[in-house]
Coordinates of N, CA and C in Angstrom, one line a residue:
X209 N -3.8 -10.3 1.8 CA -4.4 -9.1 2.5 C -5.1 -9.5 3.8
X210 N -5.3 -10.6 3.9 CA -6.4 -11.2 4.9 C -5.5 -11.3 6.2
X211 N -4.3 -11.4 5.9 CA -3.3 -11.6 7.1 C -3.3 -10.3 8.3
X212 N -3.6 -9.0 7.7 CA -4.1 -7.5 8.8 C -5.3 -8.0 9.5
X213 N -6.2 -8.1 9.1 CA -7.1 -8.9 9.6 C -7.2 -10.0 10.8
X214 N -6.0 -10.9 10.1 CA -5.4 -12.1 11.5 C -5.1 -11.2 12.6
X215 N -3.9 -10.4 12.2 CA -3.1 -9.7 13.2 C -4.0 -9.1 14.3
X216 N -5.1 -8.0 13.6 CA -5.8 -7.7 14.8 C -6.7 -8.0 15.4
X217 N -7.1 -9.5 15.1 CA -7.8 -10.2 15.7 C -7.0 -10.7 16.8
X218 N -5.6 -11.5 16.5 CA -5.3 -11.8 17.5 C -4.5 -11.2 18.5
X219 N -4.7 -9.9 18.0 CA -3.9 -8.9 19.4 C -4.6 -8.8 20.3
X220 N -5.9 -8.2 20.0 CA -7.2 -8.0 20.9 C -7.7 -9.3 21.7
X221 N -7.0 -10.9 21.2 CA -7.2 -12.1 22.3 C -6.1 -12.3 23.0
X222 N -4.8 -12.1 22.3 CA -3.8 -12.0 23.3 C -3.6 -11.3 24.6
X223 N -4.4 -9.7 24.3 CA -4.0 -8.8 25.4 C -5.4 -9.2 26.4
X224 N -6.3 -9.5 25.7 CA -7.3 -10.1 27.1 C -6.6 -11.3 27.7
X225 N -6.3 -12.1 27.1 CA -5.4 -13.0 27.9 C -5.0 -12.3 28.7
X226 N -4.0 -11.8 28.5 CA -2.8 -11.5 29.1 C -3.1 -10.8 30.6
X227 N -4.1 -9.7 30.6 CA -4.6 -9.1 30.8 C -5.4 -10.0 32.3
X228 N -6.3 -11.0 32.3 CA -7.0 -11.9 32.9 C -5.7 -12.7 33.5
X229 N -5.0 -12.9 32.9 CA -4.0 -14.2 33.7 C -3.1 -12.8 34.9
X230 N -3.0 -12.3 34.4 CA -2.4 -11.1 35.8 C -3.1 -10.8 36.4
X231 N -4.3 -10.8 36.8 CA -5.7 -10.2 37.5 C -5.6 -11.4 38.5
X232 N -6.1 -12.6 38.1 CA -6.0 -13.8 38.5 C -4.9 -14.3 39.3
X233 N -3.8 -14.2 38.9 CA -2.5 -14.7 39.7 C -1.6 -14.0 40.5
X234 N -2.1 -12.4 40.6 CA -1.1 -11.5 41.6 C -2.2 -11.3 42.1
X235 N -2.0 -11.1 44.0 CA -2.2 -10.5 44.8 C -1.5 -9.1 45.2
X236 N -2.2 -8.3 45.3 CA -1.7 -6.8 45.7 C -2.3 -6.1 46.3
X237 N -1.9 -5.0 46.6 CA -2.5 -3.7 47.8 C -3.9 -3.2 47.0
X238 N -3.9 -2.4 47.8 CA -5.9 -1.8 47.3 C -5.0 -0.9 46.7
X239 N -4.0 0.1 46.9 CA -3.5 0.8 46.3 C -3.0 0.6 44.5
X240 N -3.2 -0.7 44.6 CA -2.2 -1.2 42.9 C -3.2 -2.4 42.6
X241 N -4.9 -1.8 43.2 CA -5.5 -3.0 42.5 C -5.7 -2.8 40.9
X242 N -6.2 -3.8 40.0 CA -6.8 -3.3 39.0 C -8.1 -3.4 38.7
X243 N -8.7 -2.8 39.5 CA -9.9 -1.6 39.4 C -10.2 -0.9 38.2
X244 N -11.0 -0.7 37.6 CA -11.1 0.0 36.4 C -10.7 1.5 36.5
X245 N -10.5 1.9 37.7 CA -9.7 3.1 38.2 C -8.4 3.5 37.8
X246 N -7.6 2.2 37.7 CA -6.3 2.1 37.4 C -5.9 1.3 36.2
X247 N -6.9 1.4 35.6 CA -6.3 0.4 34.4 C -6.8 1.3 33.0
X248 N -5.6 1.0 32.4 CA -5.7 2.3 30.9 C -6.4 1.4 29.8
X249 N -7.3 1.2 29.6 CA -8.0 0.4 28.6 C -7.7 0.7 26.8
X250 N -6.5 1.8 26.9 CA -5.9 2.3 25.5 C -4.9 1.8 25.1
X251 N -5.1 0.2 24.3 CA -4.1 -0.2 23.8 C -3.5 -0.3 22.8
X252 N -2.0 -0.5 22.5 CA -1.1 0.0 21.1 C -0.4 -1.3 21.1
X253 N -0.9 -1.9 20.0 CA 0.7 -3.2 19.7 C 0.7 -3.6 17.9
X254 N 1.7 -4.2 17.7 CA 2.2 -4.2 16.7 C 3.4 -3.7 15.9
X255 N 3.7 -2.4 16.5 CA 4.3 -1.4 15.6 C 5.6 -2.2 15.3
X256 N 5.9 -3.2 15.9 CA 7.5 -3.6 14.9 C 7.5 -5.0 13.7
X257 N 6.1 -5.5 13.8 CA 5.8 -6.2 13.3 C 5.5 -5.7 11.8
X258 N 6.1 -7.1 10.6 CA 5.9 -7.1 9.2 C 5.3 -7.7 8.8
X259 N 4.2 -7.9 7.9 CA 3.7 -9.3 7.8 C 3.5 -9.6 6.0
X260 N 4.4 -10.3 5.5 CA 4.5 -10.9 4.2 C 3.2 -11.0 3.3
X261 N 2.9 -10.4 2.1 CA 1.2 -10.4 1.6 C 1.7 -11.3 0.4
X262 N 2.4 -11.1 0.1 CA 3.0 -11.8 -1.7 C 3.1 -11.0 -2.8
X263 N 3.0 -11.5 -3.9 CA 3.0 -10.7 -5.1 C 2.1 -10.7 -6.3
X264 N 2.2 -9.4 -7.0 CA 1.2 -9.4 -8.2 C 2.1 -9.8 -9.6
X265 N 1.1 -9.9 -10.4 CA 1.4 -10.2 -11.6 C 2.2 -9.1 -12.3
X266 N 2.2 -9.6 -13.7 CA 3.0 -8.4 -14.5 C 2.1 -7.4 -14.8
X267 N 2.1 -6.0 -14.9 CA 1.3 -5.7 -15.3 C 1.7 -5.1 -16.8
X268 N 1.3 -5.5 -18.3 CA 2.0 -5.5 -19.2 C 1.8 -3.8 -20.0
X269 N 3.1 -4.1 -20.8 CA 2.9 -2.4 -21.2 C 1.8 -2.0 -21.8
X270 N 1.1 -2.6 -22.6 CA -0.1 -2.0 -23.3 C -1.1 -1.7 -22.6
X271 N -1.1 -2.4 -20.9 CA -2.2 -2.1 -20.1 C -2.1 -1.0 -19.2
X272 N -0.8 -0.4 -19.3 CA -0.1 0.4 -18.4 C -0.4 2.3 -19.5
X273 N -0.3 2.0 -20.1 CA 0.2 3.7 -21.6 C -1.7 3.9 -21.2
X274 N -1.4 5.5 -21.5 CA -2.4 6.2 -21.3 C -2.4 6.4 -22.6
X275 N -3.4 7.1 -23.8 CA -3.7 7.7 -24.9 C -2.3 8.1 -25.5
X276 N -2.7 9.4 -24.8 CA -1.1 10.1 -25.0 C 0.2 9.0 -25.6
X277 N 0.3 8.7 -25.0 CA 1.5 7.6 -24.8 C 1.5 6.5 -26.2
X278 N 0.2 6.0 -26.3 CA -0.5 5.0 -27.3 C 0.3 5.8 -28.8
X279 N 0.1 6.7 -28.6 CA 0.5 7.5 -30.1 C 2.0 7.1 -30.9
X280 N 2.9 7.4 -29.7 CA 3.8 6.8 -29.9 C 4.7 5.1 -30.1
X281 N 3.6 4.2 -30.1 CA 3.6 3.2 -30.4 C 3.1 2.5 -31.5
X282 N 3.3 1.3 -31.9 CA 3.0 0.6 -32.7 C 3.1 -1.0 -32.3
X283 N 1.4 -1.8 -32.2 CA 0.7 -2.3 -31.2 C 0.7 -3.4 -32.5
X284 N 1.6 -4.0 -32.8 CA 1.0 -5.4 -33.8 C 0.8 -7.0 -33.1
X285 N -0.5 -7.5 -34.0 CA -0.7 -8.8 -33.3 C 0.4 -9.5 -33.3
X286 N 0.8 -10.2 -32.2 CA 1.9 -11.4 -32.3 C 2.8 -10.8 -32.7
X287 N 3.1 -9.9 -32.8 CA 4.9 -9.4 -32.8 C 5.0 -8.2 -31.7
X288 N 6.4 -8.1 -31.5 CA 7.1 -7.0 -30.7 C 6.5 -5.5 -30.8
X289 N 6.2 -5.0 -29.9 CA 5.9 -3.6 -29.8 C 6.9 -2.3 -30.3
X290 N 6.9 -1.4 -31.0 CA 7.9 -0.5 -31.5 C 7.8 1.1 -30.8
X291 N 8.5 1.5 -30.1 CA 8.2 2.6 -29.8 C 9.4 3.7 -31.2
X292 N 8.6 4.5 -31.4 CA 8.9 5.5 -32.7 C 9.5 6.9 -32.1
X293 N 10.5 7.5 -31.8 CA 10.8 8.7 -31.7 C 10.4 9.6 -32.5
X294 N 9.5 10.7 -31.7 CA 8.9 12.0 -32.5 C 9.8 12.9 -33.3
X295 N 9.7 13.2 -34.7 CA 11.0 13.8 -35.5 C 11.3 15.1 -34.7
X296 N 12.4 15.1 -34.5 CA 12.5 16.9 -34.2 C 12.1 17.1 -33.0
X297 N 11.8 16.2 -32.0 CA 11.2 16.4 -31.1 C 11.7 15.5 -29.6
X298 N 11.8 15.8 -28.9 CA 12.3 15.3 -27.1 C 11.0 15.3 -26.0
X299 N 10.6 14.0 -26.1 CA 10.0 14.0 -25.0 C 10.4 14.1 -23.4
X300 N 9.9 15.1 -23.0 CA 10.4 15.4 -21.9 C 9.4 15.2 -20.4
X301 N 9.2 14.9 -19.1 CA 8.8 14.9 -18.1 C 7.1 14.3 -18.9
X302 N 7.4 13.2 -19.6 CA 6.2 12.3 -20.5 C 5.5 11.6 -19.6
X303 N 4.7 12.1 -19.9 CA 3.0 11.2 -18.4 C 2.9 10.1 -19.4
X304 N 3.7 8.6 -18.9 CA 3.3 7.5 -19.5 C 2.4 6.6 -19.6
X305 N 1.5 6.3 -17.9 CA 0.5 5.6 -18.1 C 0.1 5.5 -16.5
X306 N -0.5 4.6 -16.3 CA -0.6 3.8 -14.6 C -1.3 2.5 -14.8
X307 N -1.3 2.3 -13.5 CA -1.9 1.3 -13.3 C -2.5 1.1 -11.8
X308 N -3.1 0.2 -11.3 CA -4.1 0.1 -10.4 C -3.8 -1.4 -9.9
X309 N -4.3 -0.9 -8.3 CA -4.0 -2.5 -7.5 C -5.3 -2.2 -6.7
X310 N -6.3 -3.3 -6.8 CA -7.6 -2.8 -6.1 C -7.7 -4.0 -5.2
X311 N -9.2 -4.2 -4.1 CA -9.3 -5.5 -3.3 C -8.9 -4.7 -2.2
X312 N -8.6 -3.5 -1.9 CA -8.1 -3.1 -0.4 C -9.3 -2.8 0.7
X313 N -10.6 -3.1 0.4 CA -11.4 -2.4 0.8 C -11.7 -2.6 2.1
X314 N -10.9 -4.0 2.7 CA -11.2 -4.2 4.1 C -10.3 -3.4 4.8
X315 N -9.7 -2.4 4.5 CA -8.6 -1.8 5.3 C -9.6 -0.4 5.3
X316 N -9.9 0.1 6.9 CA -10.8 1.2 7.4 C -10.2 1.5 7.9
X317 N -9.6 2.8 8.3 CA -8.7 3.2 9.0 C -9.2 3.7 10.3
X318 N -10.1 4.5 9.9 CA -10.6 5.2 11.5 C -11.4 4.1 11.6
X319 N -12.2 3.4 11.4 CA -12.9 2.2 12.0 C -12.1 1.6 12.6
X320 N -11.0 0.6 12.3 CA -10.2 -0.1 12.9 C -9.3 0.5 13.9
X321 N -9.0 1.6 13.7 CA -8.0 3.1 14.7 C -6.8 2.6 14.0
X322 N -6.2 2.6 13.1 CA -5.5 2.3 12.4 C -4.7 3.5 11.4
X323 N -4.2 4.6 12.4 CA -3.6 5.8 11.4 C -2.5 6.0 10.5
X324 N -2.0 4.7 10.1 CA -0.7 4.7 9.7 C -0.5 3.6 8.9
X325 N -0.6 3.3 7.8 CA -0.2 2.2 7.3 C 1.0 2.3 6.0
X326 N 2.3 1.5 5.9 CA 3.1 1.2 5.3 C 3.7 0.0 4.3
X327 N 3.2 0.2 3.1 CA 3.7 -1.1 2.2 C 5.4 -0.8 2.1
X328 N 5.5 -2.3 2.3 CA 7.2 -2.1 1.6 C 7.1 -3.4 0.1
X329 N 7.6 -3.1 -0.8 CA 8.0 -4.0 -2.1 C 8.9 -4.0 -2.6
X330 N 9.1 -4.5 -4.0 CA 10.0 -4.4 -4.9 C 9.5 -4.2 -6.3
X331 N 9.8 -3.4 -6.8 CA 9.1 -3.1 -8.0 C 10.3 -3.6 -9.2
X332 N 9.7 -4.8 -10.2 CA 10.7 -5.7 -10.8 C 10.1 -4.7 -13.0
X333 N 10.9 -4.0 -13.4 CA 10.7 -3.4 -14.6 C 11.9 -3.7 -15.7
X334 N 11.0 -4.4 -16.7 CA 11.5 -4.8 -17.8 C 11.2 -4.4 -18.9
X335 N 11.0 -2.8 -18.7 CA 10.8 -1.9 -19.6 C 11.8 -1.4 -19.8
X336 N 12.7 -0.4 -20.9 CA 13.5 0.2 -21.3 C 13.2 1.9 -20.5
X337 N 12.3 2.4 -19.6 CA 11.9 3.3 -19.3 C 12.3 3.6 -17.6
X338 N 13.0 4.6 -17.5 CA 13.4 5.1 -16.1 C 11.5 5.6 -15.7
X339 N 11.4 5.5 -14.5 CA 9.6 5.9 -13.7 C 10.6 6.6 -12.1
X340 N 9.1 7.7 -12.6 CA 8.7 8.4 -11.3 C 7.6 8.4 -10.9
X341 N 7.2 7.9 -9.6 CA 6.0 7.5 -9.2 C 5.3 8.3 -8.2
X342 N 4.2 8.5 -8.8 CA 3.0 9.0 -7.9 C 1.9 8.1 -7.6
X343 N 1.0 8.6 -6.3 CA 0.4 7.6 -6.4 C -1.5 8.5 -5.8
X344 N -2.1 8.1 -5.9 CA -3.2 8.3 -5.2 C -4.2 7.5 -4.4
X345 N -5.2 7.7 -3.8 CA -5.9 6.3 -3.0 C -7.3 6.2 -3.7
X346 N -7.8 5.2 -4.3 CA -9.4 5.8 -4.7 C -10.3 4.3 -4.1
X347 N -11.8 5.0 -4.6 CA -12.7 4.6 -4.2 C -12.9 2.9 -5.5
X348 N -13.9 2.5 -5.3 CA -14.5 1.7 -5.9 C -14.9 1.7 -7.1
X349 N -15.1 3.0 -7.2 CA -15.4 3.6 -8.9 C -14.6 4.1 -9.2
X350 N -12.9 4.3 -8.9 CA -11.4 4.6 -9.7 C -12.0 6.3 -9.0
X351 N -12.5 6.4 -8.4 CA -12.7 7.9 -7.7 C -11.5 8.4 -6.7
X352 N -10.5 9.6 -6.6 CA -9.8 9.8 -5.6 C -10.5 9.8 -3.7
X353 N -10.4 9.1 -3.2 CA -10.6 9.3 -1.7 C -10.3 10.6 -0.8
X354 N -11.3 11.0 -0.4 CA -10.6 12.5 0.5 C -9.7 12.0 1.7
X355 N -9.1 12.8 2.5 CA -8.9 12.4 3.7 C -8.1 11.7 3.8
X356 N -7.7 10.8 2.9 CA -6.2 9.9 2.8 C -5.2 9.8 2.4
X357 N -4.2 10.1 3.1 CA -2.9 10.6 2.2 C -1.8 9.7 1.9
X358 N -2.0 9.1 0.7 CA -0.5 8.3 0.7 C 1.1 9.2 -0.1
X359 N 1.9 8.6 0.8 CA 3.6 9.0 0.2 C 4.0 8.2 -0.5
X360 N 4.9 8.1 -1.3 CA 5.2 7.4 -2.2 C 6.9 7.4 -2.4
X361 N 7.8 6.8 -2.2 CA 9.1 6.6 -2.3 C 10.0 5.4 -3.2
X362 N 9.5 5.8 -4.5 CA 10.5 5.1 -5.9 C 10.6 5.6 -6.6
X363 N 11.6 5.3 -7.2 CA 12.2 6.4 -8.6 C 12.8 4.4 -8.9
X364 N 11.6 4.1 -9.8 CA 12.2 2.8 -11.2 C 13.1 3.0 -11.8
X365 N 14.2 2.6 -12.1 CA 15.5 2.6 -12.9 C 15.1 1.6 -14.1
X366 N 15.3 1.5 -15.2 CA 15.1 1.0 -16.3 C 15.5 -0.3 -16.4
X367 N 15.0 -1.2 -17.0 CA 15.7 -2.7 -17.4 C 15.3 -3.0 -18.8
X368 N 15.3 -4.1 -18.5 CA 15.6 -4.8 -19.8 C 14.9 -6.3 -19.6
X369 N 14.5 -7.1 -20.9 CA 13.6 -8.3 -20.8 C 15.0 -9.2 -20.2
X370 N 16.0 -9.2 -21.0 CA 16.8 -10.1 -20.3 C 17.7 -9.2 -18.6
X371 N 17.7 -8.4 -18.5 CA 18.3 -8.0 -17.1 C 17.0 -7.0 -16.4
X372 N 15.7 -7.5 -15.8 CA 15.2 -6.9 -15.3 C 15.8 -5.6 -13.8
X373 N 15.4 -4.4 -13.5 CA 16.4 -4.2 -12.6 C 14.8 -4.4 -11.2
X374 N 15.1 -4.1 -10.6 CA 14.5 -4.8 -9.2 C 14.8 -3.1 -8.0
X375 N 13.5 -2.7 -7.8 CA 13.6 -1.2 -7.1 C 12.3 -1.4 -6.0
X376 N 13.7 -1.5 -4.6 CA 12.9 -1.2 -3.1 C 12.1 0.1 -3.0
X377 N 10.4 -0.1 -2.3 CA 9.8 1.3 -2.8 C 9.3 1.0 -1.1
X378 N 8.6 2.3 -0.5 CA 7.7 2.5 0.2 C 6.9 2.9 -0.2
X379 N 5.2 2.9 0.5 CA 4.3 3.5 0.7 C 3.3 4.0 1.5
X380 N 3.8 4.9 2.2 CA 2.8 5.4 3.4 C 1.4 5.7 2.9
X381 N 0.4 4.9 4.0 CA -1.1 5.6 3.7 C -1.3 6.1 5.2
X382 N -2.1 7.4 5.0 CA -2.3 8.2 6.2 C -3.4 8.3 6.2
X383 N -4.0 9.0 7.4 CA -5.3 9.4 7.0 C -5.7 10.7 7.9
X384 N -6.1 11.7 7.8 CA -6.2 13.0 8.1 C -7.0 13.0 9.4
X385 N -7.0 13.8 10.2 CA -7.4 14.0 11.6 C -9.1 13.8 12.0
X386 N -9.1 14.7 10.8 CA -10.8 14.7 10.7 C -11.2 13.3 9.8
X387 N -10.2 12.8 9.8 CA -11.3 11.5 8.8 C -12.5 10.3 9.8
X388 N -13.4 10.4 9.3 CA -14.4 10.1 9.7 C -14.8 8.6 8.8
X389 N -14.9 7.6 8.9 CA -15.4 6.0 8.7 C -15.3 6.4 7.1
X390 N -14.0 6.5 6.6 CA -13.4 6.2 5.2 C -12.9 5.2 5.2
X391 N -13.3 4.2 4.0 CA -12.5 3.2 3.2 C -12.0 3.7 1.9
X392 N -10.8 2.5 1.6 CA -11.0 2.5 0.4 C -10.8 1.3 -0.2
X393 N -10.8 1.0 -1.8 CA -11.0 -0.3 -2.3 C -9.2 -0.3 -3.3
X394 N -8.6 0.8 -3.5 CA -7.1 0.7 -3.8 C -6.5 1.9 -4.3
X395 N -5.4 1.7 -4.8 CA -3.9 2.1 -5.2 C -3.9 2.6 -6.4
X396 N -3.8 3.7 -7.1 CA -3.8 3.8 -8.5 C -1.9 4.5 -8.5
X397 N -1.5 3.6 -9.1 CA 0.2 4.5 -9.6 C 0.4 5.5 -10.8
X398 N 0.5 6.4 -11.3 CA 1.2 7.0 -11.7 C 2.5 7.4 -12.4
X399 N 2.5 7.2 -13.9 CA 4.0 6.7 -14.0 C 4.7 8.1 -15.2
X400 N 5.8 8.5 -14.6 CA 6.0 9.6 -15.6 C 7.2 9.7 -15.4
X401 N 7.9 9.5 -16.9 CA 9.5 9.6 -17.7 C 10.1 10.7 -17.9
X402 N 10.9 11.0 -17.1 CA 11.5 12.3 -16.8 C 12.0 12.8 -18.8
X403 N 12.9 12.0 -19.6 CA 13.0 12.0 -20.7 C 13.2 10.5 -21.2
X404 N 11.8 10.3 -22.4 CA 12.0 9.2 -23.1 C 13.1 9.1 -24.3
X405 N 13.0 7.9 -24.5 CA 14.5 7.5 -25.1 C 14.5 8.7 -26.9
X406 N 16.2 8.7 -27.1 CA 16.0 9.5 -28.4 C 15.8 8.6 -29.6
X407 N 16.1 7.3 -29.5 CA 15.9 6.4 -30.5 C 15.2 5.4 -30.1
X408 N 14.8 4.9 -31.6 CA 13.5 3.9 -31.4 C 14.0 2.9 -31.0
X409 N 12.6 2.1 -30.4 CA 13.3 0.9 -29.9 C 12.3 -0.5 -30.1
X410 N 12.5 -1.5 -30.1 CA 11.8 -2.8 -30.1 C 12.0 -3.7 -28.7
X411 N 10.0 -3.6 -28.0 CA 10.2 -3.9 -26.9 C 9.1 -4.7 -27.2
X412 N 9.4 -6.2 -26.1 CA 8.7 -7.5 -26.0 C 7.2 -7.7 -25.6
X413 N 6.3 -7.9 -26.1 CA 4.6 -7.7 -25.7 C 4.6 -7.9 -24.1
X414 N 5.3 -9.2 -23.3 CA 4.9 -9.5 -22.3 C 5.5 -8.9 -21.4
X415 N 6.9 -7.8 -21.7 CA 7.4 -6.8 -20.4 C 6.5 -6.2 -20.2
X416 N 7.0 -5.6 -19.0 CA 6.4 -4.7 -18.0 C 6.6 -4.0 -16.8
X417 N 5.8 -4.0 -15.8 CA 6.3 -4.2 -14.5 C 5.6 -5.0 -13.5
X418 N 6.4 -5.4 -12.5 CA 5.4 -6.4 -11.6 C 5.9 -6.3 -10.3
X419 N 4.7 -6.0 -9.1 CA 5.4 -5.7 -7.7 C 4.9 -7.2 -7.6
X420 N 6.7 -6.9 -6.5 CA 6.9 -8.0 -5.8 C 7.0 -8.1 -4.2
X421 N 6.8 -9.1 -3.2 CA 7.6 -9.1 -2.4 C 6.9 -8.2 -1.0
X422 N 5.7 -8.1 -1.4 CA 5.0 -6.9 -0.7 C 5.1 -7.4 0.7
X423 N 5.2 -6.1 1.3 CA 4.7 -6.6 3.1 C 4.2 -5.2 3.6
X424 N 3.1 -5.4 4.7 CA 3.1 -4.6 5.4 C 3.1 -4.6 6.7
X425 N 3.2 -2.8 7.5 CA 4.0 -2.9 8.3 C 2.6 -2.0 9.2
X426 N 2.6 -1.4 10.0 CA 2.1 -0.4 11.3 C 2.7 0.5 11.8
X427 N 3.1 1.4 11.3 CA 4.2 2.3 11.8 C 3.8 2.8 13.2
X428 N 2.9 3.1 13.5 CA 1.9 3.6 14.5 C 1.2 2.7 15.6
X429 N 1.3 1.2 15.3 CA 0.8 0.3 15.8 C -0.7 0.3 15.6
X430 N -1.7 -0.7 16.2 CA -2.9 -1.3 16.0 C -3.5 -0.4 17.3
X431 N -4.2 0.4 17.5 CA -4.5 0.7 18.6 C -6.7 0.4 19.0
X432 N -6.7 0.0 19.9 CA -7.9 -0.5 20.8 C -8.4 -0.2 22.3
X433 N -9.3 -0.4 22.5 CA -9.7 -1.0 23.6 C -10.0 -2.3 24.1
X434 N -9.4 -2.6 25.4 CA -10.2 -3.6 26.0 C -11.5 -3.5 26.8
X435 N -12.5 -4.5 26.5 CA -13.9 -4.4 27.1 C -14.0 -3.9 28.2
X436 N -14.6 -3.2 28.6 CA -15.0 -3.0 30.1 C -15.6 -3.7 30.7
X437 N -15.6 -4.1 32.7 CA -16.3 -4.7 32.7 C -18.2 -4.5 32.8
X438 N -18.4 -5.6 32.8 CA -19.8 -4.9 31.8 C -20.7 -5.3 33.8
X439 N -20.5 -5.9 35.2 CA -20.8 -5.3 36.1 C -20.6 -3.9 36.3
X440 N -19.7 -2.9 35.5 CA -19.8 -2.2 36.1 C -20.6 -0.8 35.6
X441 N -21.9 -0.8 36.2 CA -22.5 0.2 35.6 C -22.7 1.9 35.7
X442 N -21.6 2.1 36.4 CA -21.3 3.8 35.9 C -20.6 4.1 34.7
X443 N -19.8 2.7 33.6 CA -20.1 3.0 32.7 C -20.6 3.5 31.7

């Protein structure tokens, strides 16, 4: 995660560079000097850049099931987990569980001017369970965040312990107009089975699901200022 951090550090030294070495080495008309008159101090870079974060662990099924969900199982030490089909009964659009990815808290959006941010992954599931994913942004205490809006783009296809299947996802985080010096600290997912299976099944303690492969991106680019100069005091 610390890698966003690099990035806008070193944009903001690059573009003073850059910035200084052209002041310095062109001569020009009074007309095309750069004057603080003529110089747009509103800078944008990044936007095509990706930058590789890594990956998390598994997150395993019994840490994933909400209550609800729990019911339907059978949780024995040291052996395989059983899920039991309800007699007479079809689980249908079943709220399975979530899970949570926290640590984000250096990411400020309106502090940094940062309106746009996009994960891309792979979501690796060796569950027997098709997922639809929702997602929300929360605070530090698993609190939802106002003002921040993430999209969410995966529909998990089911696997298996021996053929895990492997599903490209997006995630846009936004942040609303009026947002004023919001953080947050993570990601809570959302996981819900459009129809669980009609027969029981025997599934392995250590499946699960595990994102992979994460990167992020700036759809909007990193936007700043360069310093003013500080002789000039009608600033």
């Amino acid at each position: 995660m610390n890698s966003l951090v690099y990035i806008m550090k070193n944009y903001r030294i690059f573009t003073i560079i850059a910035i200084a070495f052209f002041s310095a080495s062109c001569h020009v008309d009074k007309e095309y000097s750069l004057k603080r008159d003529n110089i747009n101090y509103e800078i944008n870079a990044g936007q095509q850049i990706v930058v590789p974060i890594g990956s998390f662990s598994t997150i395993k099924i019994k840490d994933m099931l909400n209550k609800e969900a729990e019911t339907y199982f059978n949780f024995e030490d040291d052996e395989d987990y059983c899920f039991y089909r309800p007699e007479g009964k079809t689980l249908t659009d079943f709220r399975f569980g979530k899970f949570e990815i926290a640590g984000l808290e250096f990411i400020h959006l309106d502090k940094a001017h940062i309106p746009h941010i996009r994960f891309y992954m792979d979501v690796r599931n060796a569950l027997p369970f098709t997922f639809d994913v929702t997602c929300s942004i929360i605070d530090t205490l698993g609190n939802p965040v106002k003002g921040v809006v993430p999209v969410i783009n995966a529909h998990i296809e089911e696997g298996s312990e021996e053929i895990p299947s492997f599903t490209p996802a997006t995630l846009d985080i936004m942040s609303s107009k009026e947002l004023k010096g919001v953080a947050f600290d993570g990601i809570r997912f959302d996981l819900k089975v459009a129809k669980m299976p009609s027969s029981d099944l025997t599934i392995n303690r250590s499946c699960g699901l595990a994102i992979k492969n994460v990167r992020i991106q700036l759809p909007e680019g990193l936007n700043f200022k360069i310093r003013k100069n500080k002789k000039d005091k009608s600033e």
